[in-house]
Amino acid sequence: MKIFSGIQPTGKKHLGNYIGAIRQYVEGQEQGDPAIYCIVDLHAITVPWDPTVLRTNVHDTTAILIAAGLDPDRCILFRQSDVRQHTELCWLLSAVTAHGDLNRMHQFKDKSERQRELVSAGLFLYPVLQAADVLAYKADTVPVGEDQRQHVELMREIARRFNDRFGETLVEPELRIPEVGARIMDLQHPRNKMATTGGSAHGTVYVLDEPAAINKKLKSAVTDSGSEVRRDGEGKEGIANLIEILSVVRDTDMDSIERQFEGAGYGDFKGAVAEAIVEYLSPTRERYEELRPDEHALEAALAAGAEKARAIASETLAEVRGAMGIGQG
Ligand code: AQP
């Protein structure tokens, strides 16, 4: 089974990214043949960016992924812009992508509303580049959080349309969303997902947060005027989110968490969630501190990954170009 997933090089990955995606990447390393993970710097330029910061962020994200458990010898970990087949395939796939489909994408609507100066054509084409990322490797499975469901459905549609028009060439990938933790919510605004852009500072727990910062954010997490630690009922989004987080980080089911905290106050419950998150993230933060200074080693890992990725993607591109009548043939 070929696994593919991409992650943006926003230097500060948050708990939602970790639980929804990075945790699945590490598990996928055992099942993937191969498991391919891409740091998508070309996606990062669809909204305003600083060139120097972007390079730094790629290193930060690489170090976080390795610190979390990705082993560049057991998976293919690379930077998107190092494999030019992604951009070429994006253009080729744009020929079989409906403008109307791109117009319906929730992420485009949300992100374009937030742009003050320029809504770039790149932001509109973001899902086509994402389709190219996955389809270039003929991946069977795409592990992502719930927010990416619509984009994966679109890439399936693009693969189908390509195959109908040019013959069986591309693979329609399956979406893999975790049963628990597919949509971690902002601690201050529990009806909104925890997010890199548009999230609240106190409601977003970062993978690299120190224990004191995590405790403070959990202490001020929004709950409700009730007192019961349970996830169903009017206005329980905040508590439900904390139950879900605790369930993932402790690897226990949500019912037993509700039973354990029956009769306990919200203060004690939040304290337990904070402690569990600190314990969950600390090994990654500590390992990150060791890995991050050696940029040479990070670049070497990315370069080796890009070489392996290029070998696979170039084969697909040759088939796609041939099928479409592009180039010499
Ligand atoms: N709140 C979340 N809960 C569960 N999974 C999540 N993901 C994102 N937010 C949550 C998953 O993380 C992976 C990487 O996402 P990305 O590459 O889009 O990185 P990002 O830009 O840092 O993610 P955000 O927070 O979603 O930022 P915005 O909103 O600015 O784009 C994906 O698999 C995603 O599903």
Short mmCIF file of C-alpha atoms and ligand atoms in Angstrom, two decimals:
data_model
loop_
_atom_site.label_atom_id
_atom_site.label_comp_id
_atom_site.label_asym_id
_atom_site.label_seq_id
_atom_site.Cartn_x
_atom_site.Cartn_y
_atom_site.Cartn_z
CA MET A 1 0.00 0.00 0.00
CA LYS A 2 1.43 3.37 -1.04
CA ILE A 3 0.76 6.17 1.44
CA PHE A 4 1.16 9.85 0.64
CA SER A 5 0.52 12.97 2.68
CA GLY A 6 1.68 16.57 2.57
CA ILE A 7 2.16 19.08 5.35
CA GLN A 8 2.71 22.82 5.13
CA PRO A 9 5.98 24.28 6.38
CA THR A 10 4.41 26.52 8.98
CA GLY A 11 7.25 26.40 11.52
CA LYS A 12 4.82 26.07 14.42
CA LYS A 13 2.81 22.91 13.97
CA HIS A 14 -0.06 22.63 16.42
CA LEU A 15 -1.71 19.83 18.37
CA GLY A 16 -4.40 19.48 15.65
CA ASN A 17 -1.70 18.84 13.01
CA TYR A 18 -0.02 16.39 15.37
CA ILE A 19 -3.13 14.40 16.25
CA GLY A 20 -4.88 14.63 12.86
CA ALA A 21 -1.86 14.05 10.66
CA ILE A 22 1.63 13.57 12.14
CA ARG A 23 0.49 10.74 14.46
CA GLN A 24 -0.91 8.93 11.40
CA TYR A 25 2.30 9.52 9.44
CA VAL A 26 4.35 7.74 12.09
CA GLU A 27 1.93 4.78 12.15
CA GLY A 28 1.89 4.73 8.33
CA GLN A 29 5.62 4.22 8.25
CA GLU A 30 5.03 0.61 9.30
CA GLN A 31 2.32 -0.05 6.68
CA GLY A 32 3.43 2.10 3.75
CA ASP A 33 5.21 0.55 0.80
CA PRO A 34 6.45 3.19 0.67
CA ALA A 35 5.10 5.88 3.01
CA ILE A 36 5.78 9.23 1.33
CA TYR A 37 5.63 12.53 3.24
CA CYS A 38 6.11 15.87 1.59
CA ILE A 39 6.73 19.30 3.08
CA VAL A 40 4.70 21.42 0.74
CA ASP A 41 6.58 24.71 0.40
CA LEU A 42 4.88 25.43 -2.93
CA HIS A 43 1.51 25.38 -1.20
CA ALA A 44 2.85 27.85 1.35
CA ILE A 45 3.22 30.56 -1.31
CA THR A 46 -0.50 30.64 -2.06
CA VAL A 47 -0.91 33.18 0.78
CA PRO A 48 1.51 35.99 1.74
CA TRP A 49 4.92 34.72 2.87
CA ASP A 50 8.43 35.84 3.72
CA PRO A 51 11.09 34.03 1.61
CA THR A 52 13.65 33.80 4.43
CA VAL A 53 11.09 32.61 6.94
CA LEU A 54 9.80 30.01 4.48
CA ARG A 55 13.24 28.34 4.26
CA THR A 56 13.57 28.35 8.03
CA ASN A 57 10.08 26.92 8.40
CA VAL A 58 10.90 24.00 6.12
CA HIS A 59 13.77 23.11 8.47
CA ASP A 60 11.55 23.54 11.54
CA THR A 61 8.89 21.27 10.07
CA THR A 62 11.44 18.66 8.95
CA ALA A 63 12.91 18.57 12.46
CA ILE A 64 9.43 18.28 14.04
CA LEU A 65 8.51 15.35 11.78
CA ILE A 66 11.74 13.48 12.47
CA ALA A 67 11.47 14.27 16.19
CA ALA A 68 7.91 12.89 16.18
CA GLY A 69 9.17 9.57 14.89
CA LEU A 70 9.59 9.73 11.11
CA ASP A 71 12.73 7.94 10.07
CA PRO A 72 14.03 9.17 6.69
CA ASP A 73 15.47 5.69 6.10
CA ARG A 74 12.07 4.03 6.53
CA CYS A 75 9.90 6.56 4.69
CA ILE A 76 10.36 9.08 1.90
CA LEU A 77 10.51 12.55 3.44
CA PHE A 78 11.16 15.44 1.07
CA ARG A 79 10.53 19.07 0.15
CA GLN A 80 7.91 19.53 -2.58
CA SER A 81 9.85 22.12 -4.60
CA ASP A 82 12.80 19.72 -4.95
CA VAL A 83 10.68 17.46 -7.17
CA ARG A 84 9.60 19.51 -10.16
CA GLN A 85 7.23 16.86 -11.43
CA HIS A 86 4.66 18.20 -8.93
CA THR A 87 4.30 21.54 -10.69
CA GLU A 88 4.31 20.00 -14.14
CA LEU A 89 1.61 17.52 -13.19
CA CYS A 90 -0.40 20.31 -11.59
CA TRP A 91 -0.57 22.08 -14.94
CA LEU A 92 -1.40 18.91 -16.83
CA LEU A 93 -4.17 18.04 -14.37
CA SER A 94 -5.60 21.54 -14.58
CA ALA A 95 -6.73 20.50 -18.08
CA VAL A 96 -9.11 17.94 -16.56
CA THR A 97 -10.20 19.96 -13.52
CA ALA A 98 -13.50 21.82 -13.58
CA HIS A 99 -13.33 25.49 -12.66
CA GLY A 100 -16.72 25.04 -10.97
CA ASP A 101 -15.31 22.31 -8.69
CA LEU A 102 -12.48 24.58 -7.54
CA ASN A 103 -15.00 27.34 -6.88
CA ARG A 104 -16.85 25.08 -4.41
CA MET A 105 -13.81 24.38 -2.21
CA HIS A 106 -14.43 25.50 1.40
CA GLN A 107 -10.75 26.17 2.02
CA PHE A 108 -10.56 28.53 -0.95
CA LYS A 109 -13.64 30.39 0.24
CA ASP A 110 -12.31 30.71 3.81
CA LYS A 111 -8.77 31.64 2.90
CA SER A 112 -9.69 34.03 0.07
CA GLU A 113 -11.98 35.96 2.43
CA ARG A 114 -9.02 36.47 4.78
CA GLN A 115 -6.69 37.93 2.11
CA ARG A 116 -6.34 41.71 2.34
CA GLU A 117 -4.28 42.47 -0.76
CA LEU A 118 -4.30 39.62 -3.22
CA VAL A 119 -6.36 36.49 -3.72
CA SER A 120 -3.79 34.64 -5.83
CA ALA A 121 -4.57 32.26 -8.67
CA GLY A 122 -2.28 29.86 -6.75
CA LEU A 123 -4.75 29.79 -3.87
CA PHE A 124 -7.49 28.83 -6.33
CA LEU A 125 -5.29 26.09 -7.85
CA TYR A 126 -4.14 24.81 -4.44
CA PRO A 127 -6.29 21.62 -4.67
CA VAL A 128 -4.93 20.83 -8.17
CA LEU A 129 -1.35 21.00 -6.88
CA GLN A 130 -2.44 18.81 -3.97
CA ALA A 131 -3.96 16.33 -6.44
CA ALA A 132 -0.66 16.34 -8.37
CA ASP A 133 1.27 15.66 -5.14
CA VAL A 134 -0.71 12.51 -4.47
CA LEU A 135 -1.39 11.28 -8.01
CA ALA A 136 2.29 11.57 -9.02
CA TYR A 137 2.98 8.65 -6.68
CA LYS A 138 -0.15 6.63 -7.52
CA ALA A 139 -0.80 6.60 -3.77
CA ASP A 140 -3.54 4.32 -2.44
CA THR A 141 -4.09 6.13 0.85
CA VAL A 142 -3.95 9.73 2.01
CA PRO A 143 -3.85 10.20 5.82
CA VAL A 144 -5.20 13.67 6.68
CA GLY A 145 -7.46 15.52 9.11
CA GLU A 146 -11.17 16.06 8.45
CA ASP A 147 -10.59 19.50 6.89
CA GLN A 148 -8.95 17.85 3.86
CA ARG A 149 -11.90 15.57 3.01
CA GLN A 150 -13.18 17.80 0.20
CA HIS A 151 -9.73 18.13 -1.38
CA VAL A 152 -9.21 14.36 -1.40
CA GLU A 153 -12.66 13.85 -2.96
CA LEU A 154 -11.67 16.32 -5.67
CA MET A 155 -8.38 14.55 -6.40
CA ARG A 156 -10.34 11.31 -6.80
CA GLU A 157 -12.61 13.07 -9.28
CA ILE A 158 -9.58 14.44 -11.18
CA ALA A 159 -8.04 10.95 -11.40
CA ARG A 160 -11.36 9.51 -12.62
CA ARG A 161 -11.76 12.19 -15.25
CA PHE A 162 -8.18 11.73 -16.43
CA ASN A 163 -8.58 7.96 -16.72
CA ASP A 164 -11.93 8.27 -18.55
CA ARG A 165 -10.40 10.62 -21.07
CA PHE A 166 -6.89 9.15 -21.53
CA GLY A 167 -7.13 5.53 -20.35
CA GLU A 168 -6.36 3.88 -17.00
CA THR A 169 -3.24 5.72 -15.79
CA LEU A 170 -3.81 7.29 -12.37
CA VAL A 171 -4.91 5.74 -9.07
CA GLU A 172 -7.93 7.08 -7.15
CA PRO A 173 -6.62 7.42 -3.60
CA GLU A 174 -8.61 6.54 -0.47
CA LEU A 175 -9.02 9.09 2.28
CA ARG A 176 -7.81 8.03 5.73
CA ILE A 177 -9.16 10.14 8.57
CA PRO A 178 -8.55 9.08 12.19
CA GLU A 179 -11.65 7.84 14.07
CA VAL A 180 -10.85 10.08 17.01
CA GLY A 181 -9.00 13.39 16.67
CA ALA A 182 -9.77 14.17 13.01
CA ARG A 183 -10.84 17.69 13.95
CA ILE A 184 -9.25 19.15 17.07
CA MET A 185 -10.93 22.42 18.03
CA ASP A 186 -9.52 25.75 19.21
CA LEU A 187 -9.50 25.83 23.03
CA GLN A 188 -10.91 29.36 23.10
CA HIS A 189 -13.42 28.94 20.26
CA PRO A 190 -14.38 25.27 20.36
CA ARG A 191 -16.71 25.59 17.39
CA ASN A 192 -13.70 26.44 15.18
CA LYS A 193 -10.91 24.04 14.34
CA MET A 194 -7.48 24.59 15.82
CA ALA A 195 -5.65 26.26 12.94
CA THR A 196 -2.42 27.94 11.93
CA THR A 197 -4.19 30.89 10.36
CA GLY A 198 -7.23 32.45 11.92
CA GLY A 199 -6.92 30.52 15.20
CA SER A 200 -6.58 32.18 18.61
CA ALA A 201 -3.17 32.43 20.32
CA HIS A 202 -4.40 31.04 23.66
CA GLY A 203 -6.60 28.44 22.03
CA THR A 204 -3.81 26.86 19.97
CA VAL A 205 -1.42 24.39 21.60
CA TYR A 206 1.85 24.15 19.68
CA VAL A 207 3.91 20.98 19.48
CA LEU A 208 6.92 22.96 20.74
CA ASP A 209 5.09 24.73 23.59
CA GLU A 210 6.82 24.53 26.99
CA PRO A 211 4.84 22.75 29.75
CA ALA A 212 4.03 26.08 31.46
CA ALA A 213 2.45 27.44 28.25
CA ILE A 214 0.38 24.27 27.80
CA ASN A 215 -0.85 24.43 31.41
CA LYS A 216 -1.84 28.07 30.99
CA LYS A 217 -3.72 27.44 27.73
CA LEU A 218 -5.59 24.48 29.21
CA LYS A 219 -6.46 26.42 32.36
CA SER A 220 -8.13 29.13 30.28
CA ALA A 221 -9.84 26.69 27.86
CA VAL A 222 -13.47 27.64 27.32
CA THR A 223 -15.97 25.16 28.80
CA ASP A 224 -19.61 25.80 29.79
CA SER A 225 -21.64 26.85 32.77
CA GLY A 226 -22.36 23.23 33.74
CA SER A 227 -20.12 20.89 35.67
CA GLU A 228 -20.34 17.50 34.00
CA VAL A 229 -17.41 15.99 32.11
CA ARG A 230 -19.37 14.52 29.23
CA ARG A 231 -19.42 15.19 25.54
CA ASP A 232 -23.06 15.28 24.50
CA GLY A 233 -25.49 18.09 25.21
CA GLU A 234 -26.07 21.73 24.40
CA GLY A 235 -22.95 23.91 24.53
CA LYS A 236 -20.58 21.05 25.46
CA GLU A 237 -18.20 21.62 22.50
CA GLY A 238 -15.33 22.79 24.73
CA ILE A 239 -15.50 19.82 27.11
CA ALA A 240 -16.12 17.41 24.22
CA ASN A 241 -12.93 18.66 22.54
CA LEU A 242 -10.90 18.16 25.73
CA ILE A 243 -12.33 14.64 26.16
CA GLU A 244 -11.36 13.84 22.56
CA ILE A 245 -7.84 15.20 23.03
CA LEU A 246 -7.37 13.22 26.25
CA SER A 247 -8.70 10.10 24.56
CA VAL A 248 -6.03 10.34 21.86
CA VAL A 249 -3.09 11.31 23.99
CA ARG A 250 -3.85 8.65 26.63
CA ASP A 251 -4.99 6.11 24.02
CA THR A 252 -8.21 5.34 25.93
CA ASP A 253 -11.81 5.48 24.78
CA MET A 254 -13.93 8.53 25.47
CA ASP A 255 -16.56 6.68 27.55
CA SER A 256 -14.02 5.56 30.11
CA ILE A 257 -12.73 9.13 30.39
CA GLU A 258 -16.27 10.31 31.14
CA ARG A 259 -16.62 7.59 33.77
CA GLN A 260 -13.27 8.41 35.34
CA PHE A 261 -14.12 12.10 35.71
CA GLU A 262 -17.73 11.67 36.82
CA GLY A 263 -18.27 14.11 39.68
CA ALA A 264 -14.88 15.78 39.20
CA GLY A 265 -14.74 19.55 38.66
CA TYR A 266 -13.68 21.14 35.37
CA GLY A 267 -10.51 22.46 37.06
CA ASP A 268 -9.26 18.97 37.93
CA PHE A 269 -10.23 17.65 34.51
CA LYS A 270 -8.40 20.43 32.67
CA GLY A 271 -5.34 19.84 34.87
CA ALA A 272 -5.35 16.16 33.90
CA VAL A 273 -5.66 17.02 30.19
CA ALA A 274 -2.77 19.51 30.45
CA GLU A 275 -0.58 16.96 32.19
CA ALA A 276 -1.36 14.31 29.58
CA ILE A 277 -0.61 16.69 26.67
CA VAL A 278 2.71 17.71 28.24
CA GLU A 279 3.66 14.06 28.62
CA TYR A 280 2.54 13.33 25.03
CA LEU A 281 4.43 16.20 23.36
CA SER A 282 7.56 16.45 25.54
CA PRO A 283 9.59 13.68 23.83
CA THR A 284 9.05 15.36 20.45
CA ARG A 285 9.97 18.81 21.79
CA GLU A 286 13.12 17.49 23.45
CA ARG A 287 14.22 15.54 20.40
CA TYR A 288 13.49 18.60 18.22
CA GLU A 289 15.90 20.69 20.30
CA GLU A 290 18.64 18.15 19.55
CA LEU A 291 17.91 17.85 15.82
CA ARG A 292 17.07 21.41 14.76
CA PRO A 293 20.58 22.97 14.98
CA ASP A 294 22.05 20.56 12.43
CA GLU A 295 20.64 22.05 9.23
CA HIS A 296 23.18 20.20 7.16
CA ALA A 297 21.75 16.86 8.35
CA LEU A 298 18.18 18.06 7.77
CA GLU A 299 19.05 19.14 4.21
CA ALA A 300 20.82 15.82 3.58
CA ALA A 301 17.71 13.91 4.71
CA LEU A 302 15.47 16.02 2.45
CA ALA A 303 17.82 15.63 -0.53
CA ALA A 304 17.92 11.84 -0.16
CA GLY A 305 14.12 11.80 0.10
CA ALA A 306 13.75 13.98 -3.01
CA GLU A 307 15.89 11.63 -5.02
CA LYS A 308 13.68 8.67 -4.12
CA ALA A 309 10.53 10.69 -4.75
CA ARG A 310 11.76 11.90 -8.14
CA ALA A 311 12.38 8.34 -9.30
CA ILE A 312 8.70 7.47 -8.69
CA ALA A 313 7.12 10.72 -9.86
CA SER A 314 9.12 10.87 -13.11
CA GLU A 315 7.72 7.49 -14.16
CA THR A 316 4.16 8.68 -13.65
CA LEU A 317 4.89 11.91 -15.51
CA ALA A 318 6.24 10.01 -18.50
CA GLU A 319 2.99 8.00 -18.62
CA VAL A 320 0.80 11.07 -18.19
CA ARG A 321 2.63 13.07 -20.86
CA GLY A 322 2.46 10.13 -23.23
CA ALA A 323 -1.26 9.62 -22.65
CA MET A 324 -1.98 13.31 -23.16
CA GLY A 325 0.10 13.71 -26.30
CA ILE A 326 2.54 16.10 -24.66
CA GLY A 327 6.17 16.23 -25.82
CA GLN A 328 7.97 14.08 -28.34
CA GLY A 329 6.37 10.78 -27.33
N1 AQP B 1 -7.57 21.11 13.92
C1 AQP B 1 -7.13 20.03 13.28
N2 AQP B 1 -7.47 18.80 13.72
C2 AQP B 1 -7.03 17.67 13.09
N3 AQP B 1 -6.22 17.72 12.00
C3 AQP B 1 -5.85 18.93 11.53
N4 AQP B 1 -5.07 19.32 10.50
C4 AQP B 1 -5.02 20.67 10.45
N5 AQP B 1 -5.75 21.19 11.45
C5 AQP B 1 -6.29 20.14 12.14
C6 AQP B 1 -4.38 18.40 9.59
O1 AQP B 1 -3.00 18.69 9.65
C7 AQP B 1 -2.41 18.34 8.39
C8 AQP B 1 -1.46 19.42 7.95
O2 AQP B 1 -2.21 20.58 7.64
P1 AQP B 1 -1.61 21.74 6.78
O3 AQP B 1 -0.52 21.24 5.95
O4 AQP B 1 -2.73 22.47 6.12
O5 AQP B 1 -0.92 22.63 7.85
P2 AQP B 1 -1.44 23.95 8.45
O6 AQP B 1 -1.56 24.97 7.39
O7 AQP B 1 -0.53 24.24 9.59
O8 AQP B 1 -2.85 23.48 8.98
P3 AQP B 1 -4.03 24.37 9.42
O9 AQP B 1 -4.03 24.58 10.85
O10 AQP B 1 -5.23 23.70 8.81
O11 AQP B 1 -3.77 25.79 8.83
P4 AQP B 1 -4.60 26.62 7.87
O12 AQP B 1 -6.01 26.61 8.36
O13 AQP B 1 -3.95 27.93 7.94
O14 AQP B 1 -4.41 25.93 6.54
C9 AQP B 1 -3.55 18.10 7.42
O15 AQP B 1 -3.70 16.71 7.21
C10 AQP B 1 -4.77 18.63 8.15
O16 AQP B 1 -5.94 17.92 7.82
#
